[in-house]
Short mmCIF file of C-alpha atoms in Angstrom, two decimals:
data_model
loop_
_atom_site.label_atom_id
_atom_site.label_comp_id
_atom_site.label_asym_id
_atom_site.label_seq_id
_atom_site.Cartn_x
_atom_site.Cartn_y
_atom_site.Cartn_z
CA MET A 454 -3.90 -27.78 -47.09
CA SER A 455 -0.40 -27.23 -48.44
CA PRO A 456 2.56 -27.31 -46.02
CA LYS A 457 3.33 -23.62 -46.76
CA ILE A 458 -0.20 -22.49 -45.85
CA LEU A 459 -0.20 -24.71 -42.75
CA MET A 460 3.13 -23.23 -41.61
CA LEU A 461 1.92 -19.67 -42.28
CA SER A 462 -1.27 -20.37 -40.30
CA LEU A 463 0.75 -21.66 -37.35
CA MET A 464 3.12 -18.70 -37.49
CA LEU A 465 0.18 -16.30 -37.28
CA ALA A 466 -1.70 -18.28 -34.62
CA VAL A 467 1.14 -18.63 -32.07
CA PRO A 468 1.67 -14.87 -31.49
CA THR A 469 -2.08 -14.40 -31.28
CA LEU A 470 -2.41 -17.11 -28.64
CA ALA A 471 0.61 -15.80 -26.74
CA SER A 472 -0.85 -12.31 -26.64
CA CYS A 473 -3.91 -13.65 -24.83
CA ALA A 474 -1.73 -14.84 -21.95
CA THR A 475 0.36 -11.72 -21.39
CA GLU A 476 -1.57 -10.59 -18.31
CA ASP A 477 0.55 -11.98 -15.47
CA ASP A 478 -1.52 -11.82 -12.32
CA SER A 479 1.18 -13.18 -10.03
CA CYS A 480 2.88 -10.89 -7.54
CA VAL A 481 5.60 -10.65 -4.91
CA LEU A 482 4.72 -10.75 -1.20
CA ASN A 483 3.74 -7.28 0.09
CA GLU A 484 3.55 -5.76 -3.38
CA THR A 485 0.55 -3.45 -3.64
CA ARG A 486 -1.50 -2.11 -6.51
CA GLY A 487 -4.56 0.00 -7.04
CA CYS A 488 -7.90 -1.57 -7.87
CA VAL A 489 -11.38 -0.37 -8.74
CA CYS A 490 -14.20 -0.78 -6.22
CA ALA A 491 -17.94 -0.89 -6.82
CA GLY A 492 -19.12 2.49 -8.04
CA GLY A 493 -15.68 3.26 -9.52
CA ALA A 494 -14.01 4.29 -6.25
CA ALA A 495 -10.26 3.67 -5.90
CA GLY A 496 -9.11 0.87 -3.65
CA ALA A 497 -5.91 -1.04 -3.00
CA GLN A 498 -4.89 -4.66 -2.78
CA SER A 499 -1.80 -6.41 -1.47
CA CYS A 500 0.00 -9.56 -2.56
CA ASP A 501 -0.39 -12.48 -0.16
CA ALA A 502 2.12 -15.14 0.89
CA ASN A 503 0.86 -17.45 -1.89
CA GLY A 504 1.81 -14.97 -4.63
CA GLY A 505 -1.78 -13.96 -5.39
CA TRP A 506 -3.61 -10.67 -5.08
CA GLY A 507 -5.84 -10.26 -2.04
CA ALA A 508 -9.29 -8.72 -2.09
CA CYS A 509 -9.66 -5.10 -3.14
CA ASN A 510 -9.76 -2.96 0.02
CA CYS A 511 -12.39 -0.33 -0.67
CA GLY A 512 -12.92 1.48 2.61
CA GLY A 513 -15.81 1.38 4.98
CA GLY A 514 -18.58 2.74 2.75
CA GLY A 515 -19.63 6.20 1.77
CA GLY A 516 -19.58 9.21 4.05
CA GLY A 517 -21.56 9.45 7.23
CA GLY A 518 -20.50 9.93 10.79
CA GLY A 519 -18.22 7.75 12.89
CA GLY A 520 -19.24 4.64 14.75
CA GLY A 521 -20.85 1.62 13.20
CA GLY A 522 -18.79 0.14 10.47
CA GLY A 523 -18.07 -3.51 10.66
CA GLY A 524 -15.47 -6.04 9.79
CA ASN A 525 -12.06 -4.83 10.90
CA SER A 526 -13.00 -1.31 11.97
CA THR A 527 -10.39 -1.42 14.75
CA ILE A 528 -7.49 -1.43 12.24
CA LYS A 529 -6.54 2.11 11.29
CA HIS A 530 -3.89 4.15 9.49
CA GLY A 531 -0.57 3.82 11.30
CA ASP A 532 -1.22 0.38 12.83
CA ILE A 533 1.42 -2.33 12.43
CA CYS A 534 0.90 -5.15 9.94
CA SER A 535 3.14 -8.20 10.19
CA ALA A 536 4.22 -11.33 8.34
CA PRO A 537 3.08 -13.66 7.03
CA ALA A 538 -0.32 -12.14 6.15
CA PHE A 539 0.55 -8.41 6.14
CA ASN A 540 -3.19 -7.87 6.58
CA CYS A 541 -4.71 -4.46 7.22
CA GLY A 542 -8.25 -5.82 7.21
CA THR A 543 -10.93 -6.09 4.60
CA GLY A 544 -13.08 -3.13 3.72
CA THR A 545 -10.65 -0.73 5.40
CA ASN A 546 -9.04 0.93 2.33
CA LEU A 547 -5.71 0.29 4.08
CA VAL A 548 -2.59 -1.14 2.47
CA CYS A 549 0.33 -2.71 4.34
CA VAL A 550 3.45 -0.79 3.30
CA ILE A 551 6.93 -2.16 4.04
CA ASP A 552 10.27 -0.40 3.59
CA GLN A 553 12.34 -3.23 2.11
CA PRO A 554 11.62 -6.65 0.59
CA GLY A 555 12.02 -9.24 3.32
CA ASP A 556 10.75 -6.98 6.12
CA THR A 557 8.60 -8.85 8.64
CA GLN A 558 6.37 -5.92 9.49
CA GLY A 559 5.06 -2.78 7.93
CA SER A 560 2.58 0.01 8.52
CA CYS A 561 -1.07 0.08 7.48
CA ARG A 562 -1.59 3.18 5.34
CA LEU A 563 -4.71 4.69 3.86
CA ALA A 564 -4.94 4.29 0.07
CA CYS A 565 -5.53 7.68 -1.56
CA SER A 566 -5.80 9.44 -4.88
CA THR A 567 -5.42 13.03 -3.58
CA PHE A 568 -3.88 14.65 -0.51
CA SER A 569 -7.33 15.86 0.60
CA GLU A 570 -8.28 12.26 1.42
CA CYS A 571 -5.31 12.19 3.80
CA LEU A 572 -6.23 15.54 5.34
CA ASN A 573 -9.77 14.31 5.93
CA ASN A 574 -8.66 11.12 7.73
CA THR A 575 -8.14 11.65 11.47
CA GLU A 576 -5.49 8.93 11.92
CA ALA A 577 -3.48 10.05 8.88
CA ARG A 578 -3.67 13.68 9.99
CA ASN A 579 -2.64 12.75 13.57
CA ASN A 580 0.44 10.97 12.14
CA PHE A 581 1.28 14.00 9.93
CA ASP A 582 0.68 11.77 6.89
CA THR A 583 -1.10 14.46 4.90
CA SER A 584 0.48 13.86 1.47
CA CYS A 585 -0.65 11.26 -1.06
CA CYS A 586 2.55 9.36 -1.99
CA GLU A 587 3.32 6.85 -4.77
CA ILE A 588 4.47 3.46 -3.41
CA GLY A 589 4.71 1.65 -6.74
CA ASN A 590 2.47 0.04 -9.36
CA GLY A 591 0.31 3.17 -9.42
CA THR A 592 -0.72 2.69 -5.79
CA MET A 593 -0.74 5.77 -3.59
CA THR A 594 -1.02 5.98 0.19
CA CYS A 595 -1.07 8.74 2.77
CA GLY A 596 2.40 9.59 4.05
CA ASN A 597 4.60 12.37 5.38
CA SER A 598 6.32 13.84 2.32
CA SER A 599 9.53 14.45 4.30
CA ASN A 600 9.91 10.65 4.70
CA TRP A 601 9.53 9.83 0.99
CA PRO A 602 11.79 10.36 -2.02
CA GLU A 603 11.35 13.74 -3.65
CA GLY A 604 8.68 13.77 -6.35
CA THR A 605 6.70 10.80 -5.02
CA CYS A 606 4.10 12.81 -3.05
CA ASP A 607 1.58 15.46 -4.10
#
């Protein structure tokens, strides 16, 4: 192979290889993002203290009456989440939301895609968190629109 062809091959291969590695899956502590649950439902996940994404929180299953559940069913919208884990439980569809980077505690908030999900959640409704508000990275949680910047809630 001639040196010109070898150089051209390398020039074409490097950008191709680099493009395969553009998905950066690292994150900053307490950062949240949306994720897709089984069946296509929307969920949310938070960044852990190790700089990796936690499990996708998908809620407690479809419909049905109260009671039952499992896992961390005692954690609910409005509960406090604190450092270092900032954990709102698994299978709760709750995301720990902090106000500023470096905060040592936040509030567990229900992940949502429409305000009706907030209206239909007793804890969110009791806290007047009946709007679905953007918190960054495409993640939305139930909140009181008067406490969020204009244009971030539906």
